[in-house]
Amino acid sequence: MKTVIMAGGTGSRISSVAQDIPKPMICLDGIPVLEREIECLREQGYKDIIITVSHLSNLITDYFKDGSGLSPTTGKRFGVNIEYFVEERPLGNAGALFHLQDKLTEDFLLLNGDLVFNVDFDRFVAFHRKNGATATLFTHPNSHPYDSGLIIANEGHIVQQWLTKEDHRPTYYQNRVNAGLHVLSPKIFEKGIDRPKIDLDRQILKPLSGTGRMFAYDSPEYVKDMGTPDRYQAVCQDIRSGKIKMKNLRRKQKAIFLDRDGTINRYVGFLRDIADFELLPGVADAIKKINASGYLAIVITNQPVVARGEVTFAQLREIHNKMETLLGLEGAYLDGLYFCPHHPHRGFEGEIPELKIPCECRKPEPGMLLKAADDFNIDLQTSWMVGDGQADVESGKAAGCQTAFIGDGTGCYGQTLTAPTLEDAIDQILKEGIFGG
């Protein structure tokens, strides 16, 4: 599979860090961003690369040449085959693709050249091919969705809306942001665009929203733009800590699974009305600590109100969107969310018969944790289940996790630790010597 890397950026926002070089050639911990991208691709067998260049292009072409030589920085062989497309005049961030379409006759990767990432590209490509997509966006949550463009997708991951920062957005939304990595089909060239400058997002991808041809591939893996001085410093720190490589889903992950009602939001019994959803004090800070720790933050919740006919799937989705929106406003995010809509007991007015069944996902069964472990390659033995109920502890234990019970100390269900609040529990888990792995 060919990979196209768009490396024509000027880096005006990060000029205080480096000047007079293309943005993709800015060094992170001594190695250019673009070289780190190429290394990640080569390690996974993606060696056929086209780089589009413009601003100070000779600094890129002279450094990498055809990809067969040695890195001037590390002395290691690049080990790839590189071709270049030089933009003699500005073509927008996608104009070069239309000049390259004779070379792009099969599905291809399209990457921004100023990103720091370490992702499992085989998983990404397999998802694209499974869905027969024209375009697949690599999407993830971030700590500032309120000022980011948003991707709105349905339960089948089909993109319904692409909202730029300037677009009106719903009151509550899922924290899902386009990361700048794409798998594209040559079908994107079927829509002829007769103008010299072409914008990838606004003219090619955004119009695919709602057509059933564009999908969102959600992943917690590390992808960040290092385009401002603050982000640059943060990314350098993440490189030194090893966090970037550890987030690749080819490696075993560890997670902190979180119950919802009574753990994240105030317990009101069966929550049916979105107006009753309220984050508990300190929850956003607790989840931010998880986000910074290297653990995944994944919600695991029983929602029998669906089977009882008291809340529809659409209403439950909106409640969860409210949760993600409120967390995002405080800089926290969830890497995943799993819910069980079933309930084993019949006899409720308005119940949904096909959901009134015993199942393997309703806590204390471990089904939701096992599904998350499969989706995210999680090592359950080094992971935690945290909740305020006996079923949470039993579910975690059944999955092989360590467990934390949120309560006043009177509940004893064989949990690993007890804490009065979620934030206290996370502090204990993250203490050296407490967590596993």
JSON list of C-alpha atoms in Angstrom, two decimals, residues 264-348:
[
{"chain": "A", "resi": 264, "resn": "ILE", "atom": "CA", "xyz": [-18.95, 9.42, 37.47]},
{"chain": "A", "resi": 265, "resn": "ASN", "atom": "CA", "xyz": [-22.34, 11.08, 37.87]},
{"chain": "A", "resi": 266, "resn": "ARG", "atom": "CA", "xyz": [-24.58, 11.64, 40.86]},
{"chain": "A", "resi": 267, "resn": "TYR", "atom": "CA", "xyz": [-26.72, 8.57, 41.59]},
{"chain": "A", "resi": 268, "resn": "VAL", "atom": "CA", "xyz": [-30.44, 9.24, 41.11]},
{"chain": "A", "resi": 269, "resn": "GLY", "atom": "CA", "xyz": [-31.70, 5.68, 40.76]},
{"chain": "A", "resi": 270, "resn": "PHE", "atom": "CA", "xyz": [-32.61, 4.76, 37.19]},
{"chain": "A", "resi": 271, "resn": "LEU", "atom": "CA", "xyz": [-31.47, 7.82, 35.26]},
{"chain": "A", "resi": 272, "resn": "ARG", "atom": "CA", "xyz": [-34.12, 8.53, 32.63]},
{"chain": "A", "resi": 273, "resn": "ASP", "atom": "CA", "xyz": [-33.97, 12.29, 32.16]},
{"chain": "A", "resi": 274, "resn": "ILE", "atom": "CA", "xyz": [-30.85, 13.91, 30.71]},
{"chain": "A", "resi": 275, "resn": "ALA", "atom": "CA", "xyz": [-31.46, 16.92, 32.97]},
{"chain": "A", "resi": 276, "resn": "ASP", "atom": "CA", "xyz": [-30.69, 14.68, 35.96]},
{"chain": "A", "resi": 277, "resn": "PHE", "atom": "CA", "xyz": [-27.20, 13.85, 34.73]},
{"chain": "A", "resi": 278, "resn": "GLU", "atom": "CA", "xyz": [-24.63, 15.72, 36.84]},
{"chain": "A", "resi": 279, "resn": "LEU", "atom": "CA", "xyz": [-20.92, 14.98, 37.20]},
{"chain": "A", "resi": 280, "resn": "LEU", "atom": "CA", "xyz": [-19.77, 14.31, 40.74]},
{"chain": "A", "resi": 281, "resn": "PRO", "atom": "CA", "xyz": [-17.18, 16.71, 42.19]},
{"chain": "A", "resi": 282, "resn": "GLY", "atom": "CA", "xyz": [-13.61, 15.81, 41.32]},
{"chain": "A", "resi": 283, "resn": "VAL", "atom": "CA", "xyz": [-14.55, 13.31, 38.60]},
{"chain": "A", "resi": 284, "resn": "ALA", "atom": "CA", "xyz": [-13.07, 15.32, 35.72]},
{"chain": "A", "resi": 285, "resn": "ASP", "atom": "CA", "xyz": [-9.81, 15.75, 37.64]},
{"chain": "A", "resi": 286, "resn": "ALA", "atom": "CA", "xyz": [-9.72, 12.02, 38.33]},
{"chain": "A", "resi": 287, "resn": "ILE", "atom": "CA", "xyz": [-10.21, 11.15, 34.67]},
{"chain": "A", "resi": 288, "resn": "LYS", "atom": "CA", "xyz": [-7.57, 13.69, 33.64]},
{"chain": "A", "resi": 289, "resn": "LYS", "atom": "CA", "xyz": [-5.16, 11.83, 35.90]},
{"chain": "A", "resi": 290, "resn": "ILE", "atom": "CA", "xyz": [-6.05, 8.60, 34.10]},
{"chain": "A", "resi": 291, "resn": "ASN", "atom": "CA", "xyz": [-5.55, 10.31, 30.73]},
{"chain": "A", "resi": 292, "resn": "ALA", "atom": "CA", "xyz": [-2.06, 11.45, 31.78]},
{"chain": "A", "resi": 293, "resn": "SER", "atom": "CA", "xyz": [-1.07, 8.10, 33.28]},
{"chain": "A", "resi": 294, "resn": "GLY", "atom": "CA", "xyz": [-0.98, 5.84, 30.25]},
{"chain": "A", "resi": 295, "resn": "TYR", "atom": "CA", "xyz": [-4.05, 3.89, 31.35]},
{"chain": "A", "resi": 296, "resn": "LEU", "atom": "CA", "xyz": [-7.11, 3.93, 29.11]},
{"chain": "A", "resi": 297, "resn": "ALA", "atom": "CA", "xyz": [-10.27, 5.41, 30.67]},
{"chain": "A", "resi": 298, "resn": "ILE", "atom": "CA", "xyz": [-13.23, 3.23, 29.69]},
{"chain": "A", "resi": 299, "resn": "VAL", "atom": "CA", "xyz": [-16.80, 3.41, 31.00]},
{"chain": "A", "resi": 300, "resn": "ILE", "atom": "CA", "xyz": [-18.58, 0.11, 31.70]},
{"chain": "A", "resi": 301, "resn": "THR", "atom": "CA", "xyz": [-22.25, 0.59, 32.61]},
{"chain": "A", "resi": 302, "resn": "ASN", "atom": "CA", "xyz": [-25.46, -1.40, 33.00]},
{"chain": "A", "resi": 303, "resn": "GLN", "atom": "CA", "xyz": [-28.39, 0.47, 31.46]},
{"chain": "A", "resi": 304, "resn": "PRO", "atom": "CA", "xyz": [-31.51, -1.68, 32.02]},
{"chain": "A", "resi": 305, "resn": "VAL", "atom": "CA", "xyz": [-33.66, 1.42, 31.44]},
{"chain": "A", "resi": 306, "resn": "VAL", "atom": "CA", "xyz": [-33.37, 0.60, 27.73]},
{"chain": "A", "resi": 307, "resn": "ALA", "atom": "CA", "xyz": [-34.82, -2.90, 28.13]},
{"chain": "A", "resi": 308, "resn": "ARG", "atom": "CA", "xyz": [-37.48, -1.51, 30.46]},
{"chain": "A", "resi": 309, "resn": "GLY", "atom": "CA", "xyz": [-38.61, 0.85, 27.70]},
{"chain": "A", "resi": 310, "resn": "GLU", "atom": "CA", "xyz": [-37.88, 3.94, 29.80]},
{"chain": "A", "resi": 311, "resn": "VAL", "atom": "CA", "xyz": [-35.01, 5.30, 27.70]},
{"chain": "A", "resi": 312, "resn": "THR", "atom": "CA", "xyz": [-34.42, 4.79, 23.98]},
{"chain": "A", "resi": 313, "resn": "PHE", "atom": "CA", "xyz": [-31.02, 4.08, 22.48]},
{"chain": "A", "resi": 314, "resn": "ALA", "atom": "CA", "xyz": [-31.05, 7.59, 21.04]},
{"chain": "A", "resi": 315, "resn": "GLN", "atom": "CA", "xyz": [-31.82, 9.14, 24.44]},
{"chain": "A", "resi": 316, "resn": "LEU", "atom": "CA", "xyz": [-29.07, 7.08, 26.09]},
{"chain": "A", "resi": 317, "resn": "ARG", "atom": "CA", "xyz": [-26.64, 8.23, 23.43]},
{"chain": "A", "resi": 318, "resn": "GLU", "atom": "CA", "xyz": [-27.56, 11.84, 24.18]},
{"chain": "A", "resi": 319, "resn": "ILE", "atom": "CA", "xyz": [-26.98, 11.27, 27.92]},
{"chain": "A", "resi": 320, "resn": "HIS", "atom": "CA", "xyz": [-23.55, 9.87, 27.13]},
{"chain": "A", "resi": 321, "resn": "ASN", "atom": "CA", "xyz": [-22.87, 12.81, 24.82]},
{"chain": "A", "resi": 322, "resn": "LYS", "atom": "CA", "xyz": [-23.65, 15.09, 27.75]},
{"chain": "A", "resi": 323, "resn": "MET", "atom": "CA", "xyz": [-21.16, 13.18, 29.89]},
{"chain": "A", "resi": 324, "resn": "GLU", "atom": "CA", "xyz": [-18.44, 13.52, 27.25]},
{"chain": "A", "resi": 325, "resn": "THR", "atom": "CA", "xyz": [-19.22, 17.20, 26.69]},
{"chain": "A", "resi": 326, "resn": "LEU", "atom": "CA", "xyz": [-19.05, 18.06, 30.38]},
{"chain": "A", "resi": 327, "resn": "LEU", "atom": "CA", "xyz": [-15.81, 16.13, 30.80]},
{"chain": "A", "resi": 328, "resn": "GLY", "atom": "CA", "xyz": [-14.34, 17.78, 27.70]},
{"chain": "A", "resi": 329, "resn": "LEU", "atom": "CA", "xyz": [-15.09, 21.24, 29.03]},
{"chain": "A", "resi": 330, "resn": "GLU", "atom": "CA", "xyz": [-12.80, 20.37, 31.95]},
{"chain": "A", "resi": 331, "resn": "GLY", "atom": "CA", "xyz": [-10.06, 18.83, 29.81]},
{"chain": "A", "resi": 332, "resn": "ALA", "atom": "CA", "xyz": [-10.88, 15.16, 30.46]},
{"chain": "A", "resi": 333, "resn": "TYR", "atom": "CA", "xyz": [-11.87, 12.45, 27.99]},
{"chain": "A", "resi": 334, "resn": "LEU", "atom": "CA", "xyz": [-12.94, 8.81, 27.75]},
{"chain": "A", "resi": 335, "resn": "ASP", "atom": "CA", "xyz": [-11.17, 6.32, 25.50]},
{"chain": "A", "resi": 336, "resn": "GLY", "atom": "CA", "xyz": [-14.17, 4.00, 25.27]},
{"chain": "A", "resi": 337, "resn": "LEU", "atom": "CA", "xyz": [-17.70, 3.41, 26.50]},
{"chain": "A", "resi": 338, "resn": "TYR", "atom": "CA", "xyz": [-19.61, 0.14, 26.75]},
{"chain": "A", "resi": 339, "resn": "PHE", "atom": "CA", "xyz": [-23.16, -0.33, 28.00]},
{"chain": "A", "resi": 340, "resn": "CYS", "atom": "CA", "xyz": [-25.45, -3.28, 28.54]},
{"chain": "A", "resi": 341, "resn": "PRO", "atom": "CA", "xyz": [-29.07, -2.53, 27.52]},
{"chain": "A", "resi": 342, "resn": "HIS", "atom": "CA", "xyz": [-30.45, -5.84, 28.80]},
{"chain": "A", "resi": 343, "resn": "HIS", "atom": "CA", "xyz": [-32.50, -6.76, 31.85]},
{"chain": "A", "resi": 344, "resn": "PRO", "atom": "CA", "xyz": [-33.41, -10.33, 32.81]},
{"chain": "A", "resi": 345, "resn": "HIS", "atom": "CA", "xyz": [-36.74, -9.71, 34.57]},
{"chain": "A", "resi": 346, "resn": "ARG", "atom": "CA", "xyz": [-40.00, -9.24, 32.68]},
{"chain": "A", "resi": 347, "resn": "GLY", "atom": "CA", "xyz": [-43.20, -7.53, 33.67]},
{"chain": "A", "resi": 348, "resn": "PHE", "atom": "CA", "xyz": [-42.53, -3.82, 33.08]}
]
